[in-house]
Coordinates of C-alpha atoms in Angstrom, one line a residue:
M1 CA -32.6 -66.6 17.0
I2 CA -32.3 -62.9 17.9
L3 CA -28.6 -62.9 17.0
A4 CA -29.3 -64.7 13.7
I5 CA -32.0 -62.2 12.8
Q6 CA -29.8 -59.2 13.6
L7 CA -26.9 -60.7 11.6
L8 CA -29.1 -61.3 8.5
L9 CA -30.8 -57.9 8.7
S10 CA -27.4 -56.2 9.1
L11 CA -25.8 -58.1 6.2
A12 CA -28.8 -57.5 4.0
I13 CA -28.5 -53.7 4.5
L14 CA -24.8 -53.7 4.0
V15 CA -24.7 -56.0 1.0
V16 CA -27.5 -54.2 -0.9
L17 CA -25.9 -50.8 -0.3
H18 CA -22.4 -52.0 -1.1
E19 CA -23.6 -53.5 -4.4
F20 CA -25.6 -50.3 -5.1
G21 CA -22.3 -48.5 -4.8
H22 CA -21.2 -50.4 -7.9
F23 CA -24.6 -50.3 -9.6
A24 CA -25.1 -46.5 -9.5
P25 CA -21.8 -45.4 -11.2
A26 CA -22.1 -48.3 -13.7
K27 CA -25.5 -46.9 -14.7
L28 CA -24.1 -43.3 -14.6
F29 CA -21.5 -44.3 -17.2
K30 CA -24.1 -46.2 -19.3
T31 CA -22.7 -49.6 -18.4
R32 CA -25.2 -52.5 -18.6
V33 CA -25.9 -54.2 -15.3
E34 CA -27.4 -57.7 -16.0
K35 CA -28.1 -58.8 -12.4
F36 CA -28.4 -57.2 -8.9
Y37 CA -28.7 -59.9 -6.2
L38 CA -28.9 -60.0 -2.5
F39 CA -27.2 -63.2 -1.4
F40 CA -25.9 -65.8 -3.9
D41 CA -28.0 -67.9 -6.2
P42 CA -26.2 -71.0 -7.3
W43 CA -28.6 -73.4 -9.1
F44 CA -31.7 -71.4 -8.1
H45 CA -33.0 -68.2 -6.6
L46 CA -35.8 -67.3 -4.1
V47 CA -37.1 -64.2 -5.8
E48 CA -36.3 -62.6 -9.2
K49 CA -37.9 -59.8 -11.2
K50 CA -36.5 -58.2 -14.4
I51 CA -36.8 -54.4 -14.7
G52 CA -35.4 -53.0 -17.9
E53 CA -32.1 -54.7 -18.7
T54 CA -31.4 -55.8 -15.1
R55 CA -32.7 -58.8 -13.2
Y56 CA -33.1 -58.1 -9.5
G57 CA -33.3 -61.0 -7.0
I58 CA -32.7 -62.7 -3.7
G59 CA -30.5 -65.8 -3.6
W60 CA -30.6 -68.6 -1.0
L61 CA -27.0 -68.6 0.1
P62 CA -26.4 -65.7 2.6
L63 CA -22.7 -65.2 2.0
G64 CA -22.9 -61.8 0.4
G65 CA -24.3 -60.5 -2.9
Y66 CA -23.3 -59.2 -6.3
V67 CA -24.0 -57.1 -9.4
K68 CA -23.2 -58.7 -12.7
I69 CA -21.8 -56.0 -14.9
A70 CA -21.6 -56.8 -18.6
G71 CA -18.2 -57.3 -20.1
M72 CA -16.4 -57.7 -16.7
V73 CA -14.3 -60.6 -15.5
D74 CA -16.1 -61.4 -12.3
E75 CA -17.2 -64.4 -10.1
S76 CA -19.7 -65.5 -12.8
M77 CA -16.7 -66.4 -15.0
D78 CA -18.9 -65.8 -18.1
K79 CA -16.2 -66.5 -20.7
E80 CA -18.6 -66.7 -23.6
Q81 CA -19.5 -63.0 -23.4
L82 CA -15.8 -62.1 -23.3
K83 CA -15.2 -64.0 -26.5
Q84 CA -17.5 -61.6 -28.4
P85 CA -16.2 -58.2 -29.7
P86 CA -16.4 -55.5 -27.0
Q87 CA -19.7 -53.5 -27.0
P88 CA -19.9 -49.8 -26.1
W89 CA -22.2 -50.6 -23.1
E90 CA -19.8 -53.2 -21.6
F91 CA -17.5 -52.6 -18.7
R92 CA -14.4 -53.5 -20.7
S93 CA -15.1 -50.7 -23.2
K94 CA -15.2 -47.9 -20.7
P95 CA -12.2 -45.7 -19.9
A96 CA -10.0 -46.9 -17.0
W97 CA -11.0 -44.0 -14.8
Q98 CA -14.7 -44.9 -15.2
R99 CA -14.0 -48.5 -14.4
L100 CA -12.0 -47.5 -11.3
I101 CA -14.9 -45.4 -10.0
I102 CA -17.3 -48.3 -10.6
M103 CA -15.0 -50.7 -8.7
L104 CA -14.4 -48.3 -5.8
G105 CA -18.1 -47.5 -5.5
G106 CA -18.9 -50.4 -3.1
V107 CA -16.2 -49.6 -0.5
T108 CA -16.9 -45.9 -0.8
V109 CA -20.5 -46.6 0.2
N110 CA -19.4 -48.8 3.0
F111 CA -17.1 -46.1 4.5
L112 CA -19.7 -43.3 4.0
L113 CA -22.4 -45.5 5.5
G114 CA -20.3 -46.3 8.6
F115 CA -19.6 -42.6 9.0
L116 CA -23.3 -41.8 8.6
I117 CA -24.7 -44.5 10.9
F118 CA -22.3 -43.6 13.7
G119 CA -23.1 -39.9 13.3
L120 CA -26.9 -40.6 13.4
V121 CA -26.5 -42.9 16.5
F122 CA -24.6 -40.1 18.4
W123 CA -27.2 -37.6 17.3
A124 CA -30.2 -39.8 18.3
Y125 CA -28.8 -41.5 21.5
G126 CA -26.0 -39.4 22.6
E127 CA -23.1 -41.1 24.3
K128 CA -23.3 -42.7 27.8
Y129 CA -20.2 -42.8 29.9
L130 CA -19.1 -43.3 33.5
R131 CA -16.3 -41.3 35.1
M132 CA -13.7 -43.5 36.6
S133 CA -13.8 -41.3 39.7
D134 CA -17.5 -42.3 40.2
A135 CA -16.8 -46.1 40.0
R136 CA -16.8 -46.4 43.8
H137 CA -17.0 -50.2 43.9
G138 CA -14.0 -50.6 41.6
I139 CA -13.6 -53.3 39.0
A140 CA -14.7 -57.0 39.0
V141 CA -12.1 -59.4 37.5
A142 CA -14.4 -61.4 35.3
D143 CA -11.8 -63.7 33.7
S144 CA -8.8 -65.7 34.7
L145 CA -6.7 -63.7 32.2
G146 CA -7.5 -60.6 34.3
H147 CA -6.0 -62.3 37.3
R148 CA -2.9 -63.2 35.2
I149 CA -2.3 -59.6 34.6
G150 CA -2.5 -59.0 38.4
F151 CA -5.9 -57.3 38.8
E152 CA -7.9 -57.8 41.9
D153 CA -11.6 -57.1 42.6
G154 CA -12.0 -53.5 43.8
D155 CA -9.1 -52.1 41.9
I156 CA -9.6 -48.7 40.3
L157 CA -8.0 -48.1 36.9
L158 CA -5.7 -45.1 36.7
S159 CA -3.9 -45.6 33.4
L160 CA -3.4 -47.9 30.4
G161 CA 0.2 -47.4 29.4
Q162 CA 0.7 -43.7 29.2
T163 CA -3.0 -42.9 28.8
S164 CA -4.9 -42.0 31.9
V165 CA -8.3 -43.6 32.4
E166 CA -10.9 -40.8 32.8
E167 CA -13.9 -42.9 31.7
F168 CA -14.6 -46.6 32.2
K169 CA -15.5 -48.4 29.0
P170 CA -15.7 -52.2 28.8
G171 CA -13.3 -53.6 26.2
D172 CA -10.8 -50.7 26.5
L173 CA -8.3 -52.9 28.3
E174 CA -8.3 -55.6 25.6
K175 CA -8.1 -53.0 22.9
A176 CA -5.1 -51.4 24.7
I177 CA -3.3 -54.7 25.0
V178 CA -4.1 -56.3 21.7
I179 CA -4.0 -53.3 19.4
H180 CA -2.0 -50.6 21.1
D181 CA 0.6 -53.0 22.6
V182 CA 0.2 -51.6 26.1
R183 CA 2.4 -53.4 28.6
T184 CA 1.8 -51.6 31.9
V185 CA -1.4 -50.8 33.7
R186 CA -1.7 -48.6 36.8
V187 CA -4.4 -49.2 39.4
L188 CA -5.4 -47.8 42.8
R189 CA -5.7 -50.7 45.3
N190 CA -6.9 -49.9 48.9
G191 CA -5.7 -46.3 48.3
I192 CA -2.2 -47.3 47.1
P193 CA -1.2 -46.8 43.5
L194 CA 0.3 -50.0 41.9
E195 CA 1.8 -50.7 38.5
L196 CA 0.9 -54.1 36.9
Q197 CA 3.0 -55.6 34.1
V198 CA 1.1 -57.2 31.2
P199 CA 2.6 -60.6 30.2
D200 CA 4.2 -60.7 26.7
D201 CA 1.8 -63.4 25.5
M202 CA -1.3 -61.7 26.8
A203 CA -2.4 -60.2 23.4
N204 CA -2.5 -63.7 21.8
A205 CA -4.2 -65.2 24.9
I206 CA -7.0 -62.6 24.7
A207 CA -7.5 -63.3 21.0
A208 CA -7.5 -67.0 21.7
A209 CA -10.1 -66.7 24.5
R210 CA -12.9 -65.6 22.2
K211 CA -14.8 -64.1 25.1
R212 CA -18.0 -62.1 24.7
A213 CA -17.5 -60.5 28.2
P214 CA -14.5 -58.2 28.8
L215 CA -11.7 -59.3 31.1
I216 CA -12.7 -56.7 33.7
D217 CA -16.0 -55.0 34.4
L218 CA -17.5 -52.9 37.1
R219 CA -18.5 -54.4 40.4
M220 CA -22.2 -54.2 41.1
P221 CA -24.3 -55.3 44.0
F222 CA -26.7 -58.1 43.3
V223 CA -30.1 -56.4 43.6
L224 CA -33.1 -58.0 42.0
A225 CA -35.0 -56.1 39.3
Q226 CA -37.5 -59.0 38.8
T227 CA -37.9 -62.7 39.3
V228 CA -39.1 -65.2 36.6
P229 CA -42.4 -66.9 37.6
G230 CA -41.9 -70.7 38.1
K231 CA -38.1 -70.4 38.4
P232 CA -36.2 -71.2 41.6
A233 CA -35.9 -67.7 42.9
A234 CA -39.6 -67.0 42.6
E235 CA -40.5 -70.3 44.2
A236 CA -38.1 -69.6 47.1
G237 CA -39.9 -66.3 47.8
L238 CA -37.3 -63.8 46.5
L239 CA -38.8 -60.4 45.5
P240 CA -37.8 -57.5 43.3
G241 CA -35.7 -55.1 45.3
D242 CA -34.0 -57.9 47.4
S243 CA -30.3 -57.7 47.7
I244 CA -28.4 -61.0 47.7
V245 CA -25.4 -60.6 50.0
G246 CA -24.2 -64.2 50.6
A247 CA -24.6 -67.9 49.7
D248 CA -24.2 -70.8 52.1
S249 CA -21.5 -69.8 54.6
F250 CA -19.8 -67.3 52.2
R251 CA -20.4 -63.6 52.1
Y252 CA -20.6 -62.4 48.5
A253 CA -21.6 -58.8 48.0
Y254 CA -21.3 -58.5 44.2
Y255 CA -23.1 -59.8 41.2
H256 CA -20.1 -61.5 39.5
E257 CA -19.1 -63.4 42.7
L258 CA -22.6 -64.8 43.1
T259 CA -23.1 -65.8 39.5
R260 CA -19.8 -67.6 39.6
Y261 CA -20.9 -69.4 42.7
F262 CA -24.2 -70.4 41.1
Q263 CA -22.2 -72.0 38.2
S264 CA -20.3 -74.1 40.7
K265 CA -23.5 -75.4 42.3
K266 CA -25.5 -76.5 39.2
G267 CA -28.5 -78.7 40.2
Q268 CA -27.9 -78.2 43.9
E269 CA -29.7 -76.5 46.7
I270 CA -28.0 -73.5 48.3
R271 CA -29.0 -71.1 51.0
L272 CA -29.0 -67.4 50.1
S273 CA -28.5 -64.5 52.5
V274 CA -31.0 -61.8 51.4
V275 CA -31.4 -58.2 52.6
R276 CA -35.0 -57.0 52.4
G277 CA -35.6 -53.6 53.9
T278 CA -34.1 -53.8 57.4
D279 CA -34.3 -57.6 57.6
T280 CA -31.8 -60.2 56.6
L281 CA -33.4 -63.5 55.5
S282 CA -32.0 -66.9 54.8
L283 CA -33.8 -68.6 51.9
P284 CA -33.1 -72.1 50.4
V285 CA -32.9 -71.9 46.6
R286 CA -32.3 -74.7 44.1
V287 CA -29.8 -73.7 41.3
S288 CA -30.9 -74.9 37.9
D289 CA -28.8 -77.3 35.8
E290 CA -27.7 -74.2 33.8
G291 CA -26.3 -72.6 36.9
K292 CA -29.1 -69.9 37.2
I293 CA -31.8 -69.1 39.7
G294 CA -34.2 -67.2 37.4
V295 CA -33.8 -63.5 38.2
A296 CA -32.9 -60.3 36.4
A297 CA -30.5 -58.1 38.3
K298 CA -30.6 -54.3 38.3
T299 CA -28.2 -52.8 35.7
L300 CA -25.3 -50.4 35.9
D301 CA -27.2 -47.2 36.0
A302 CA -28.9 -48.3 39.2
F303 CA -25.6 -48.0 41.1
Y304 CA -23.5 -45.5 39.2
P305 CA -24.2 -41.9 38.0
L306 CA -23.9 -42.4 34.2
Q307 CA -23.2 -39.2 32.3
R308 CA -24.5 -38.6 28.8
R309 CA -23.0 -36.4 26.1
E310 CA -25.5 -34.9 23.8
Y311 CA -24.7 -33.9 20.2
G312 CA -26.3 -31.6 17.7
F313 CA -26.6 -32.9 14.2
F314 CA -23.4 -31.5 12.8
S315 CA -21.3 -32.2 15.9
A316 CA -22.7 -35.8 15.8
M317 CA -21.7 -36.2 12.2
S318 CA -18.2 -34.9 13.0
H319 CA -17.9 -37.2 16.0
G320 CA -19.2 -40.1 13.8
V321 CA -16.4 -39.6 11.3
G322 CA -13.8 -39.3 14.0
N323 CA -15.0 -42.4 15.7
S324 CA -15.0 -44.3 12.4
I325 CA -11.4 -43.2 11.6
D326 CA -10.3 -44.3 15.1
L327 CA -12.0 -47.7 14.5
L328 CA -10.3 -48.1 11.1
G329 CA -7.0 -47.2 12.6
A330 CA -7.4 -49.7 15.4
Y331 CA -8.3 -52.3 12.7
L332 CA -5.1 -51.5 10.8
K333 CA -3.1 -51.9 14.0
S334 CA -4.7 -55.2 14.7
F335 CA -3.5 -56.4 11.3
S336 CA 0.0 -55.3 12.1
Q337 CA -0.1 -57.3 15.3
L338 CA -0.9 -60.4 13.1
F339 CA 2.2 -59.7 11.0
K340 CA 4.3 -59.2 14.2
G341 CA 3.2 -62.6 15.5
R342 CA 1.7 -61.1 18.7
V343 CA -1.7 -62.5 17.7
K344 CA -2.2 -65.8 15.8
A345 CA -4.4 -65.8 12.8
Q346 CA -6.3 -68.8 13.9
D347 CA -7.2 -67.1 17.2
S348 CA -8.4 -63.8 15.7
L349 CA -10.2 -65.3 12.7
G350 CA -13.9 -66.0 13.0
G351 CA -16.9 -66.7 10.7
F352 CA -20.6 -65.9 10.9
A353 CA -21.0 -67.1 14.4
S354 CA -18.3 -64.8 15.6
I355 CA -19.9 -61.9 13.7
A356 CA -23.3 -62.7 15.2
K357 CA -21.8 -62.5 18.7
M358 CA -21.0 -58.9 18.1
F359 CA -24.7 -58.1 18.5
P360 CA -26.5 -58.0 21.8
E361 CA -28.5 -61.1 22.9
Q362 CA -31.6 -59.0 23.3
W363 CA -32.8 -56.7 20.6
H364 CA -31.5 -53.1 21.2
W365 CA -31.6 -50.7 18.3
E366 CA -28.7 -48.5 19.4
S367 CA -26.4 -51.5 19.7
F368 CA -27.7 -53.0 16.4
W369 CA -26.8 -49.8 14.5
R370 CA -23.4 -49.5 16.2
V371 CA -22.5 -53.0 15.2
T372 CA -23.9 -52.4 11.7
A373 CA -21.7 -49.3 11.3
T374 CA -18.7 -51.2 12.6
L375 CA -19.4 -54.1 10.1
S376 CA -19.8 -51.6 7.3
L377 CA -16.3 -50.1 7.9
I378 CA -14.8 -53.6 8.2
L379 CA -16.5 -54.7 5.0
G380 CA -15.1 -51.7 3.2
F381 CA -11.6 -52.3 4.6
M382 CA -11.6 -56.0 3.7
N383 CA -12.9 -55.4 0.2
L384 CA -10.0 -53.0 -0.4
L385 CA -7.4 -55.7 0.3
P386 CA -5.4 -56.4 -2.9
I387 CA -6.8 -59.9 -3.4
P388 CA -8.2 -60.9 -6.8
A389 CA -12.0 -61.5 -6.6
L390 CA -12.3 -58.6 -4.1
D391 CA -12.7 -55.0 -5.2
G392 CA -9.2 -54.2 -4.1
G393 CA -7.8 -56.8 -6.6
H394 CA -9.7 -55.2 -9.5
V395 CA -8.4 -51.8 -8.4
V396 CA -4.8 -53.0 -8.4
F397 CA -5.2 -54.1 -12.1
L398 CA -6.9 -50.8 -13.0
L399 CA -4.1 -48.8 -11.4
Y400 CA -1.5 -50.8 -13.2
E401 CA -3.3 -50.1 -16.5
M402 CA -3.6 -46.4 -15.7
V403 CA 0.1 -46.1 -14.8
S404 CA 1.6 -48.4 -17.5
G405 CA -0.9 -47.7 -20.3
K406 CA -1.2 -51.4 -20.8
K407 CA -4.4 -53.3 -20.1
P408 CA -4.0 -56.9 -18.7
S409 CA -5.4 -59.5 -21.0
D410 CA -8.7 -61.2 -20.2
R411 CA -6.8 -64.4 -19.7
V412 CA -4.7 -62.9 -17.0
L413 CA -7.8 -61.4 -15.3
E414 CA -9.6 -64.8 -15.5
I415 CA -6.7 -66.7 -13.8
A416 CA -6.4 -64.0 -11.2
Q417 CA -10.1 -64.2 -10.6
I418 CA -10.0 -68.0 -10.1
I419 CA -7.0 -67.7 -7.7
G420 CA -8.8 -65.0 -5.8
L421 CA -12.1 -66.9 -5.5
V422 CA -10.2 -70.0 -4.2
L423 CA -8.5 -67.8 -1.6
V424 CA -11.7 -66.0 -0.5
L425 CA -13.8 -69.2 -0.4
G426 CA -11.0 -71.0 1.5
L427 CA -10.9 -68.2 4.0
V428 CA -14.7 -68.4 4.5
V429 CA -14.5 -72.1 5.0
V430 CA -11.6 -71.9 7.5
A431 CA -13.2 -69.0 9.4
N432 CA -16.5 -70.8 9.9
G433 CA -14.7 -74.1 10.5
L434 CA -12.9 -72.4 13.4
D435 CA -16.2 -71.3 14.8
I436 CA -17.5 -74.8 14.7
W437 CA -14.3 -76.2 16.3
R438 CA -14.6 -73.6 19.1
W439 CA -18.2 -74.6 19.7
I440 CA -17.2 -78.3 19.9
Q441 CA -14.4 -77.4 22.3
S442 CA -16.8 -75.5 24.5
Y443 CA -18.9 -78.6 25.0
F444 CA -16.2 -81.3 25.4

């Protein structure tokens, strides 16, 4: 529910502001805007109010939103209006340069919004980071793909390709392999530097895995922050501050090892070795059918000295722009990996469920705004693709008109719009269908 609420709120913000990016220049150039809608409204709407010449409303289908600009071939396919002589307040009567500005308004707002949100996040929250030299427990190999690369628990990252690792950031390894085509990783293992070779198919394997968690994370001791009343741990007598150091006859010192063991003992009783003060206790605990014992463990900052970069307003804005440009560059590179065949489209494509999983499972404003900024940049990028029915498709026709001096006929625009709508709707269906298929596979 929290993921769904975050997704809907984020999409509402982005859709309204994207459409306002079309609305504002249209009004500036005295072009009539007939409708301004959040979400689509086939057959009926939830809310609608007419103000002046424009009907503002909320539809019931949360797949986006739209502004209906008079005299424009758009998704409404209003052919009757186009049969009438052009009126001075219609889109088709405006000079090409004005129509181009109107069409580019949405993506311009998306890019500027991404820059602004990232800048404000850096200004308000700063930027937490951990120096790799302070990661004294080393990494935890959280996924079998990490083992395929050759990582072992306790390794310390030295470099990804030719780039030295000064700070540990979850997800940097996947980004380096999938986007930047990194094929070597250097680690320090028991004081000895080693070079690991990344398998050629690893980029596609990472994309196909669809994991929320990174391949590697930091090793952390399992120290309880709190227990949940009525759950197995509380009933067994575990207390906040206890350190779990083993289970049954095995000695497990770290969080990821113990949670993995709990998953293997669903519905069974195990005996935990617990350090409390100077005492070591042996407590019987029944693992739930979900593979949990009902505790919250202490987080990263309890074991590692996290650093924080503080930014003034202008430096934060500058950093926000730089961060956004880096993200867009990475997104472009990920597209190139698709064309090179290193990543399969069906593995990297996802629908609304995949987008929702970008948000944290618990409400956290900093994370919400970071994801929203990222989605804003992605929305701007996707809308610039030269596909009819998207802003980029309209821009292509306008650029053709400005260069050639010839305006495409309404019939050509109608056919292109239909083709584009079929492509876009087909992509939406396939993307969400893949999410459903992955959900089915996870249960069977």
